[in-house]
Amino acid sequence: MSSNQFQIGKYAFEFAPDTEVLFEDGGMSFNLKARPVAFDKTLHAPPFDPEGSDNPAPGQIAPSFWSSTFHFHDNHDAPHRRVRYLKNQPTHGFYMWEKGFAFGTRFFGEIDLRPDRIEMHGLLRHDYETDEQGVAVHVVWNCARGEVQLRPYTYSSFEEAMAAPPERVRRLLVSPWDARWRDELLRFTQLEFLSLEDLWTGTPETAITALPESFCKLTRLRELYLRTRYLARLPEDLGALEQLEVLSLQHCRIEALPDSIGQLAKLRRLLLDGNQLTTLPESVGKLPALELLSINRNPFESLPASLQNIAKVDIEKKNEALFRDIRYRPDVEVAVDREAFMACSSPRHVALLGDALARHGLTDYEGPLRRNARQALRLCTTQSEDYATPGSTRIGGTPDLPPGIDYPSTDGRLWRFYAQIDLAEIAALQSWLPRTGRLYFFGEGQEEGDGVRVLHSDAPASALLPHAWPEDGEFSDGCGVGDAHEGFKVRIDATVSLPNLYNAGGGRLSGEDSALLAIDKDDGQQEAYWALEAEFGGDGEGRNGAHLMNAHVFTQHENPQEQASRDKGGLPEEWVNLLTLRSDSKPGFCFWDAGTITFSIHEKDLAIGDFSRVHWSLESS
């Protein structure tokens, strides 16, 4: 056994007394520390910094190497791992930090790990330096042998697994997979984890379309992940895999689940997104251990009520209604004309859309765009508000409130005021809002759980009282009233709001409307569509564009209607984006990273004039 050694460049350090190796969670970590010494430029430069923040005292240095916990795997004859750190070889979850060196200096080299010995041999250098510019490192630390546990090794190819004794292969992950069935898979009778993902490889001529019944001989499987666009049928005896805890068959073409799935008593997670399922067996909802069922993007026609027994079901709202009552305020019965919100019901908006499509070369998509475009209002901030006309439409500033309505606050801290809309001013431009009075928009903050309030008042302008900030007032976000948004007058005109095509393939556009998805596959058409969106949205107004009413809203994930549906019920298409405020340098709006804030109302509430249940959402990059 070689003796301990801590050599860096020209200098041999001594190990500090608190150098340690820890054995925990069946694995091992280390903290190799040198005794502090006075910095000597001739011995220690490079790679040391005499003024580094990690130094134990001014003018002293004390290098150290410490690691996260690492484990030994059962593909070796004995607990032993070699890691080529930060060069040419992945470290598989092993992380190491270097302390006491000049900023940016890192270790590159081999680390030999054993339960009783650690050896590091390599270089210290900056990322941008060559090996010739590095400083040699050789560290050896012998310790008392600790107890370690061999963990199942994950074989990453069939070839690697075939080279090992079959009983040793307990974890197999092949990605990309050529989507072909291999009989040799059945030799690994001890498999507990199997992941085969084709990542759009394979061909229809060779790919597996049905998983054979013989697959069910792998009865020790606990986790199974299969992904191929060709797999349509599962073995009838799937229930024989009675140890399964996770079954993921996402983005295949599975048309039905076998009845035997009800025998998987240990199944905790069932992931079936992106298949061709039209229903599920009743027994799925009765699986005793099932905690998560994810079934988005399937053409369901019916679903069993038993799914209500599952703790969490990830599914589109329109399909959730197949097994659960998700109606919004079922006690309220009111007629709603959903077409009134759409561009197709307004000759003015149809003309706006048709002219713009012709100018941008997108007339081939007029049909689906007519069906999905909304008749929106565009609100452009113009000049600073002089408050000469009480109750006029304004963005930011202070509101003109009627008697009996207090300014919203939380524990004496004021909410932010965003806008007031004179409804009579816009009555001729739309049909879905009250014809008279004003809407006032307030928000408590920009964090999840913060309150929002939209108030409607029919009080005449002569009764309105201009609000004045108290001198010592403070907003609920912690800023003083001196940081209030500046008020701006607004120019309002009719426009068209187009569906955003980002992530639209996730079920937002279906049937004939899915033709719009082709736009994003053609660079020229995509550029034209973006220009059309910018024109309708008033991009160039303010900092990020004009503010909008009854508009589609860009979102990277759930859009405002989907969020409102999830939080308050009803279907996403039943929610109306009442007002979307963009980040705007004029009033000083900046919603997180120059995003948008949207106030959404359910169509029932809008029909009866109840603005007390408005939902808010914020989108930011």
CSV table of N, CA, C and O in Angstrom, one decimal, residues 187-281:
chain,number,residue,atom,x,y,z
A,187,ARG,N,-33.2,-13.5,-21.6
A,187,ARG,CA,-32.2,-14.2,-20.8
A,187,ARG,C,-31.9,-13.4,-19.5
A,187,ARG,O,-31.4,-14.0,-18.5
A,188,PHE,N,-32.3,-12.2,-19.4
A,188,PHE,CA,-32.0,-11.4,-18.2
A,188,PHE,C,-33.2,-11.5,-17.2
A,188,PHE,O,-34.0,-10.6,-17.0
A,189,THR,N,-33.3,-12.6,-16.6
A,189,THR,CA,-34.4,-13.0,-15.8
A,189,THR,C,-34.4,-12.2,-14.5
A,189,THR,O,-35.5,-12.2,-13.8
A,190,GLN,N,-33.3,-11.5,-14.2
A,190,GLN,CA,-33.3,-10.7,-12.9
A,190,GLN,C,-33.5,-9.2,-13.1
A,190,GLN,O,-33.4,-8.4,-12.2
A,191,LEU,N,-33.9,-8.9,-14.4
A,191,LEU,CA,-34.2,-7.5,-14.7
A,191,LEU,C,-35.2,-6.9,-13.7
A,191,LEU,O,-36.3,-7.4,-13.5
A,192,GLU,N,-34.8,-5.7,-13.2
A,192,GLU,CA,-35.8,-4.9,-12.3
A,192,GLU,C,-36.1,-3.6,-12.9
A,192,GLU,O,-37.2,-3.0,-12.7
A,193,PHE,N,-35.2,-3.1,-13.8
A,193,PHE,CA,-35.4,-1.8,-14.5
A,193,PHE,C,-35.1,-2.0,-15.9
A,193,PHE,O,-34.0,-2.4,-16.3
A,194,LEU,N,-36.1,-1.6,-16.8
A,194,LEU,CA,-35.9,-1.7,-18.2
A,194,LEU,C,-36.4,-0.4,-18.9
A,194,LEU,O,-37.5,0.0,-18.7
A,195,SER,N,-35.5,0.2,-19.7
A,195,SER,CA,-35.9,1.4,-20.4
A,195,SER,C,-35.4,1.3,-21.8
A,195,SER,O,-34.2,1.2,-22.1
A,196,LEU,N,-36.4,1.3,-22.8
A,196,LEU,CA,-36.1,1.2,-24.2
A,196,LEU,C,-36.8,2.4,-24.9
A,196,LEU,O,-38.1,2.4,-24.9
A,197,GLU,N,-36.1,3.3,-25.4
A,197,GLU,CA,-36.7,4.5,-26.0
A,197,GLU,C,-36.1,4.6,-27.4
A,197,GLU,O,-34.8,4.7,-27.6
A,198,ASP,N,-36.9,4.7,-28.4
A,198,ASP,CA,-36.4,4.8,-29.8
A,198,ASP,C,-36.0,6.2,-30.3
A,198,ASP,O,-35.3,6.3,-31.2
A,199,LEU,N,-36.6,7.2,-29.6
A,199,LEU,CA,-36.3,8.6,-30.0
A,199,LEU,C,-36.4,8.8,-31.5
A,199,LEU,O,-35.6,9.4,-32.1
A,200,TRP,N,-37.5,8.2,-32.1
A,200,TRP,CA,-37.8,8.4,-33.5
A,200,TRP,C,-36.8,7.7,-34.4
A,200,TRP,O,-36.7,8.1,-35.6
A,201,THR,N,-36.2,6.7,-33.9
A,201,THR,CA,-35.4,5.8,-34.8
A,201,THR,C,-36.2,4.6,-35.2
A,201,THR,O,-37.4,4.6,-34.9
A,202,GLY,N,-35.6,3.6,-35.8
A,202,GLY,CA,-36.4,2.5,-36.3
A,202,GLY,C,-37.1,2.7,-37.6
A,202,GLY,O,-37.3,3.9,-38.0
A,203,THR,N,-37.6,1.6,-38.2
A,203,THR,CA,-38.4,1.7,-39.4
A,203,THR,C,-39.6,0.9,-39.3
A,203,THR,O,-39.7,-0.1,-38.5
A,204,PRO,N,-40.7,1.3,-40.0
A,204,PRO,CA,-41.9,0.5,-39.9
A,204,PRO,C,-41.8,-1.0,-40.3
A,204,PRO,O,-42.5,-1.8,-39.8
A,205,GLU,N,-40.8,-1.3,-41.1
A,205,GLU,CA,-40.6,-2.7,-41.6
A,205,GLU,C,-40.0,-3.5,-40.4
A,205,GLU,O,-40.3,-4.7,-40.4
A,206,THR,N,-39.2,-3.0,-39.6
A,206,THR,CA,-38.5,-3.8,-38.6
A,206,THR,C,-39.0,-3.5,-37.1
A,206,THR,O,-38.7,-4.3,-36.2
A,207,ALA,N,-39.7,-2.4,-36.9
A,207,ALA,CA,-40.1,-2.0,-35.6
A,207,ALA,C,-41.1,-2.9,-34.9
A,207,ALA,O,-42.0,-3.5,-35.6
A,208,ILE,N,-41.1,-3.0,-33.7
A,208,ILE,CA,-42.0,-3.8,-32.9
A,208,ILE,C,-43.4,-3.1,-32.8
A,208,ILE,O,-43.4,-1.9,-32.5
A,209,THR,N,-44.5,-3.8,-33.2
A,209,THR,CA,-45.8,-3.2,-33.1
A,209,THR,C,-46.6,-3.8,-32.0
A,209,THR,O,-47.6,-3.3,-31.5
A,210,ALA,N,-46.2,-5.0,-31.5
A,210,ALA,CA,-46.9,-5.7,-30.4
A,210,ALA,C,-45.9,-6.4,-29.5
A,210,ALA,O,-45.0,-7.1,-30.0
A,211,LEU,N,-46.0,-6.1,-28.3
A,211,LEU,CA,-45.1,-6.7,-27.3
A,211,LEU,C,-45.5,-8.2,-27.1
A,211,LEU,O,-46.6,-8.5,-26.8
A,212,PRO,N,-44.6,-9.2,-27.3
A,212,PRO,CA,-45.0,-10.6,-27.3
A,212,PRO,C,-45.3,-11.0,-25.9
A,212,PRO,O,-44.9,-10.5,-24.9
A,213,GLU,N,-46.1,-12.1,-25.8
A,213,GLU,CA,-46.5,-12.7,-24.5
A,213,GLU,C,-45.3,-13.1,-23.7
A,213,GLU,O,-45.3,-13.1,-22.5
A,214,SER,N,-44.3,-13.5,-24.4
A,214,SER,CA,-43.1,-14.0,-23.7
A,214,SER,C,-42.4,-12.9,-22.9
A,214,SER,O,-41.7,-13.2,-21.9
A,215,PHE,N,-42.7,-11.7,-23.2
A,215,PHE,CA,-42.1,-10.6,-22.4
A,215,PHE,C,-42.6,-10.7,-20.9
A,215,PHE,O,-41.8,-10.3,-20.0
A,216,CYS,N,-43.7,-11.3,-20.7
A,216,CYS,CA,-44.2,-11.4,-19.3
A,216,CYS,C,-43.5,-12.4,-18.4
A,216,CYS,O,-43.8,-12.6,-17.3
A,217,LYS,N,-42.5,-13.0,-19.0
A,217,LYS,CA,-41.6,-13.9,-18.2
A,217,LYS,C,-40.6,-13.1,-17.3
A,217,LYS,O,-40.0,-13.6,-16.4
A,218,LEU,N,-40.5,-11.8,-17.6
A,218,LEU,CA,-39.6,-10.9,-16.8
A,218,LEU,C,-40.3,-10.5,-15.6
A,218,LEU,O,-40.6,-9.3,-15.3
A,219,THR,N,-40.6,-11.4,-14.7
A,219,THR,CA,-41.5,-11.2,-13.6
A,219,THR,C,-40.9,-10.4,-12.4
A,219,THR,O,-41.6,-10.0,-11.5
A,220,ARG,N,-39.6,-10.1,-12.5
A,220,ARG,CA,-39.0,-9.3,-11.4
A,220,ARG,C,-39.0,-7.8,-11.8
A,220,ARG,O,-38.5,-7.0,-11.0
A,221,LEU,N,-39.5,-7.4,-12.9
A,221,LEU,CA,-39.5,-6.0,-13.3
A,221,LEU,C,-40.2,-5.2,-12.3
A,221,LEU,O,-41.4,-5.5,-11.9
A,222,ARG,N,-39.6,-4.1,-11.9
A,222,ARG,CA,-40.2,-3.1,-11.0
A,222,ARG,C,-40.5,-1.8,-11.8
A,222,ARG,O,-41.5,-1.1,-11.4
A,223,GLU,N,-39.7,-1.5,-12.8
A,223,GLU,CA,-39.9,-0.3,-13.5
A,223,GLU,C,-39.7,-0.6,-15.0
A,223,GLU,O,-38.7,-1.2,-15.4
A,224,LEU,N,-40.7,-0.2,-15.8
A,224,LEU,CA,-40.7,-0.5,-17.3
A,224,LEU,C,-41.0,0.8,-18.0
A,224,LEU,O,-42.0,1.4,-17.8
A,225,TYR,N,-40.0,1.2,-18.9
A,225,TYR,CA,-40.2,2.4,-19.7
A,225,TYR,C,-40.0,2.0,-21.2
A,225,TYR,O,-38.9,1.6,-21.6
A,226,LEU,N,-41.1,2.1,-21.9
A,226,LEU,CA,-41.0,1.8,-23.4
A,226,LEU,C,-41.5,3.0,-24.1
A,226,LEU,O,-42.6,3.6,-23.8
A,227,ARG,N,-40.8,3.4,-25.2
A,227,ARG,CA,-41.3,4.5,-26.0
A,227,ARG,C,-40.9,4.2,-27.4
A,227,ARG,O,-39.7,4.1,-27.8
A,228,THR,N,-41.9,4.0,-28.2
A,228,THR,CA,-41.8,3.8,-29.7
A,228,THR,C,-43.1,4.2,-30.4
A,228,THR,O,-44.1,3.8,-29.9
A,229,ARG,N,-43.0,4.9,-31.4
A,229,ARG,CA,-44.2,5.3,-32.2
A,229,ARG,C,-44.9,4.2,-32.9
A,229,ARG,O,-45.9,4.4,-33.5
A,230,TYR,N,-44.3,3.0,-32.8
A,230,TYR,CA,-44.9,1.8,-33.5
A,230,TYR,C,-45.7,0.9,-32.6
A,230,TYR,O,-46.5,0.1,-33.1
A,231,LEU,N,-45.4,0.9,-31.3
A,231,LEU,CA,-46.0,-0.1,-30.4
A,231,LEU,C,-47.5,0.2,-30.3
A,231,LEU,O,-47.8,1.2,-29.7
A,232,ALA,N,-48.3,-0.8,-30.7
A,232,ALA,CA,-49.8,-0.6,-30.6
A,232,ALA,C,-50.5,-1.5,-29.6
A,232,ALA,O,-51.5,-1.2,-29.1
A,233,ARG,N,-49.9,-2.7,-29.4
A,233,ARG,CA,-50.6,-3.7,-28.6
A,233,ARG,C,-49.6,-4.3,-27.5
A,233,ARG,O,-48.4,-4.4,-27.7
A,234,LEU,N,-50.2,-4.5,-26.3
A,234,LEU,CA,-49.5,-5.1,-25.2
A,234,LEU,C,-49.9,-6.5,-25.0
A,234,LEU,O,-51.0,-6.9,-25.4
A,235,PRO,N,-49.1,-7.3,-24.3
A,235,PRO,CA,-49.5,-8.7,-24.0
A,235,PRO,C,-50.7,-8.8,-23.1
A,235,PRO,O,-50.9,-8.0,-22.2
A,236,GLU,N,-51.5,-9.8,-23.4
A,236,GLU,CA,-52.8,-10.0,-22.6
A,236,GLU,C,-52.4,-10.3,-21.2
A,236,GLU,O,-53.2,-10.0,-20.2
A,237,ASP,N,-51.3,-11.0,-21.0
A,237,ASP,CA,-50.9,-11.4,-19.6
A,237,ASP,C,-50.0,-10.4,-18.9
A,237,ASP,O,-49.2,-10.7,-18.1
A,238,LEU,N,-50.2,-9.1,-19.2
A,238,LEU,CA,-49.4,-8.1,-18.6
A,238,LEU,C,-49.4,-8.1,-17.1
A,238,LEU,O,-48.5,-7.8,-16.4
A,239,GLY,N,-50.5,-8.6,-16.5
A,239,GLY,CA,-50.7,-8.6,-15.1
A,239,GLY,C,-49.7,-9.6,-14.4
A,239,GLY,O,-49.6,-9.5,-13.2
A,240,ALA,N,-49.1,-10.4,-15.2
A,240,ALA,CA,-48.1,-11.4,-14.6
A,240,ALA,C,-46.9,-10.6,-14.1
A,240,ALA,O,-46.1,-11.2,-13.3
A,241,LEU,N,-46.7,-9.4,-14.5
A,241,LEU,CA,-45.5,-8.6,-14.0
A,241,LEU,C,-45.9,-8.0,-12.7
A,241,LEU,O,-46.0,-6.7,-12.5
A,242,GLU,N,-46.2,-8.8,-11.7
A,242,GLU,CA,-46.8,-8.4,-10.5
A,242,GLU,C,-45.9,-7.5,-9.6
A,242,GLU,O,-46.4,-7.0,-8.6
A,243,GLN,N,-44.6,-7.4,-9.9
A,243,GLN,CA,-43.7,-6.6,-9.1
A,243,GLN,C,-43.7,-5.1,-9.6
A,243,GLN,O,-43.0,-4.3,-9.0
A,244,LEU,N,-44.3,-4.9,-10.8
A,244,LEU,CA,-44.2,-3.5,-11.4
A,244,LEU,C,-44.7,-2.4,-10.4
A,244,LEU,O,-45.8,-2.5,-9.9
A,245,GLU,N,-43.9,-1.4,-10.3
A,245,GLU,CA,-44.3,-0.2,-9.6
A,245,GLU,C,-44.4,1.0,-10.5
A,245,GLU,O,-45.2,1.9,-10.2
A,246,VAL,N,-43.7,1.0,-11.6
A,246,VAL,CA,-43.7,2.1,-12.6
A,246,VAL,C,-43.9,1.5,-13.9
A,246,VAL,O,-43.1,0.6,-14.4
A,247,LEU,N,-44.9,1.9,-14.7
A,247,LEU,CA,-45.2,1.5,-16.0
A,247,LEU,C,-45.3,2.7,-16.9
A,247,LEU,O,-46.3,3.4,-16.8
A,248,SER,N,-44.4,3.0,-17.8
A,248,SER,CA,-44.4,4.2,-18.6
A,248,SER,C,-44.4,3.7,-20.1
A,248,SER,O,-43.4,3.1,-20.5
A,249,LEU,N,-45.5,4.0,-20.8
A,249,LEU,CA,-45.6,3.7,-22.2
A,249,LEU,C,-46.0,4.9,-22.9
A,249,LEU,O,-47.0,4.9,-23.7
A,250,GLN,N,-45.3,6.0,-22.7
A,250,GLN,CA,-45.6,7.3,-23.3
A,250,GLN,C,-45.2,7.3,-24.8
A,250,GLN,O,-44.2,6.8,-25.2
A,251,HIS,N,-46.0,8.0,-25.6
A,251,HIS,CA,-45.8,8.3,-27.0
A,251,HIS,C,-45.5,7.0,-27.8
A,251,HIS,O,-44.6,7.0,-28.6
A,252,CYS,N,-46.4,6.1,-27.5
A,252,CYS,CA,-46.5,4.9,-28.4
A,252,CYS,C,-47.8,5.1,-29.2
A,252,CYS,O,-48.3,6.2,-29.4
A,253,ARG,N,-48.3,3.9,-29.7
A,253,ARG,CA,-49.6,4.0,-30.4
A,253,ARG,C,-50.6,3.0,-29.8
A,253,ARG,O,-51.4,2.3,-30.5
A,254,ILE,N,-50.5,2.8,-28.5
A,254,ILE,CA,-51.3,1.8,-27.8
A,254,ILE,C,-52.8,2.2,-27.9
A,254,ILE,O,-53.2,3.3,-27.6
A,255,GLU,N,-53.6,1.2,-28.3
A,255,GLU,CA,-55.0,1.4,-28.6
A,255,GLU,C,-55.9,0.9,-27.4
A,255,GLU,O,-57.0,1.4,-27.3
A,256,ALA,N,-55.4,0.0,-26.6
A,256,ALA,CA,-56.2,-0.5,-25.5
A,256,ALA,C,-55.3,-1.2,-24.5
A,256,ALA,O,-54.2,-1.7,-24.9
A,257,LEU,N,-55.7,-1.2,-23.2
A,257,LEU,CA,-54.9,-1.8,-22.2
A,257,LEU,C,-55.6,-3.2,-21.9
A,257,LEU,O,-56.8,-3.3,-21.9
A,258,PRO,N,-54.8,-4.2,-21.7
A,258,PRO,CA,-55.4,-5.5,-21.4
A,258,PRO,C,-56.1,-5.5,-20.0
A,258,PRO,O,-55.7,-4.8,-19.1
A,259,ASP,N,-57.1,-6.3,-19.9
A,259,ASP,CA,-57.8,-6.4,-18.6
A,259,ASP,C,-56.9,-6.8,-17.4
A,259,ASP,O,-57.2,-6.4,-16.3
A,260,SER,N,-55.9,-7.6,-17.7
A,260,SER,CA,-55.0,-8.1,-16.7
A,260,SER,C,-54.3,-7.0,-15.9
A,260,SER,O,-53.6,-7.2,-14.9
A,261,ILE,N,-54.3,-5.7,-16.5
A,261,ILE,CA,-53.6,-4.7,-15.8
A,261,ILE,C,-54.1,-4.5,-14.4
A,261,ILE,O,-53.4,-4.0,-13.5
A,262,GLY,N,-55.3,-4.9,-14.1
A,262,GLY,CA,-55.9,-4.8,-12.8
A,262,GLY,C,-55.2,-5.7,-11.8
A,262,GLY,O,-55.5,-5.5,-10.6
A,263,GLN,N,-54.3,-6.6,-12.2
A,263,GLN,CA,-53.6,-7.4,-11.3
A,263,GLN,C,-52.3,-6.8,-10.7
A,263,GLN,O,-51.6,-7.4,-9.9
A,264,LEU,N,-52.0,-5.6,-11.2
A,264,LEU,CA,-50.7,-5.0,-10.8
A,264,LEU,C,-50.9,-4.3,-9.5
A,264,LEU,O,-50.9,-3.0,-9.4
A,265,ALA,N,-50.9,-5.0,-8.4
A,265,ALA,CA,-51.3,-4.5,-7.1
A,265,ALA,C,-50.2,-3.5,-6.6
A,265,ALA,O,-50.5,-2.8,-5.7
A,266,LYS,N,-49.0,-3.6,-7.1
A,266,LYS,CA,-47.9,-2.7,-6.5
A,266,LYS,C,-47.7,-1.5,-7.4
A,266,LYS,O,-46.9,-0.7,-7.1
A,267,LEU,N,-48.4,-1.4,-8.5
A,267,LEU,CA,-48.2,-0.3,-9.4
A,267,LEU,C,-48.5,1.1,-8.8
A,267,LEU,O,-49.7,1.3,-8.3
A,268,ARG,N,-47.5,2.0,-8.8
A,268,ARG,CA,-47.7,3.3,-8.2
A,268,ARG,C,-47.8,4.4,-9.3
A,268,ARG,O,-48.5,5.4,-9.0
A,269,ARG,N,-47.2,4.2,-10.4
A,269,ARG,CA,-47.2,5.3,-11.5
A,269,ARG,C,-47.5,4.6,-12.8
A,269,ARG,O,-46.8,3.7,-13.2
A,270,LEU,N,-48.5,5.1,-13.5
A,270,LEU,CA,-48.9,4.6,-14.8
A,270,LEU,C,-48.9,5.8,-15.7
A,270,LEU,O,-49.8,6.7,-15.6
A,271,LEU,N,-48.0,5.8,-16.7
A,271,LEU,CA,-47.8,6.9,-17.6
A,271,LEU,C,-48.2,6.5,-19.0
A,271,LEU,O,-47.4,5.7,-19.6
A,272,LEU,N,-49.2,7.1,-19.6
A,272,LEU,CA,-49.7,6.6,-20.9
A,272,LEU,C,-50.0,7.8,-21.9
A,272,LEU,O,-50.8,7.7,-22.8
A,273,ASP,N,-49.3,8.9,-21.7
A,273,ASP,CA,-49.5,10.1,-22.5
A,273,ASP,C,-49.1,9.8,-24.0
A,273,ASP,O,-48.2,9.0,-24.3
A,274,GLY,N,-49.9,10.4,-24.9
A,274,GLY,CA,-49.5,10.4,-26.3
A,274,GLY,C,-49.8,9.0,-27.0
A,274,GLY,O,-49.0,8.7,-27.8
A,275,ASN,N,-50.9,8.3,-26.6
A,275,ASN,CA,-51.2,7.1,-27.2
A,275,ASN,C,-52.5,7.2,-28.0
A,275,ASN,O,-52.9,8.4,-28.3
A,276,GLN,N,-53.1,6.1,-28.3
A,276,GLN,CA,-54.4,6.1,-29.1
A,276,GLN,C,-55.5,5.5,-28.3
A,276,GLN,O,-56.4,4.9,-28.9
A,277,LEU,N,-55.5,5.7,-27.0
A,277,LEU,CA,-56.5,5.1,-26.1
A,277,LEU,C,-57.8,5.8,-26.2
A,277,LEU,O,-57.9,7.0,-26.2
A,278,THR,N,-58.9,5.1,-26.4
A,278,THR,CA,-60.2,5.7,-26.4
A,278,THR,C,-61.0,5.4,-25.0
A,278,THR,O,-62.0,6.1,-24.8
A,279,THR,N,-60.5,4.5,-24.2
A,279,THR,CA,-61.0,4.3,-22.9
A,279,THR,C,-60.0,3.6,-22.1
A,279,THR,O,-58.9,3.2,-22.6
A,280,LEU,N,-60.3,3.3,-20.8
A,280,LEU,CA,-59.4,2.5,-19.9
A,280,LEU,C,-60.3,1.5,-19.2
A,280,LEU,O,-61.5,1.7,-18.9
A,281,PRO,N,-59.7,0.4,-18.8
A,281,PRO,CA,-60.4,-0.6,-18.0
A,281,PRO,C,-60.9,0.0,-16.6
A,281,PRO,O,-60.2,0.8,-16.0
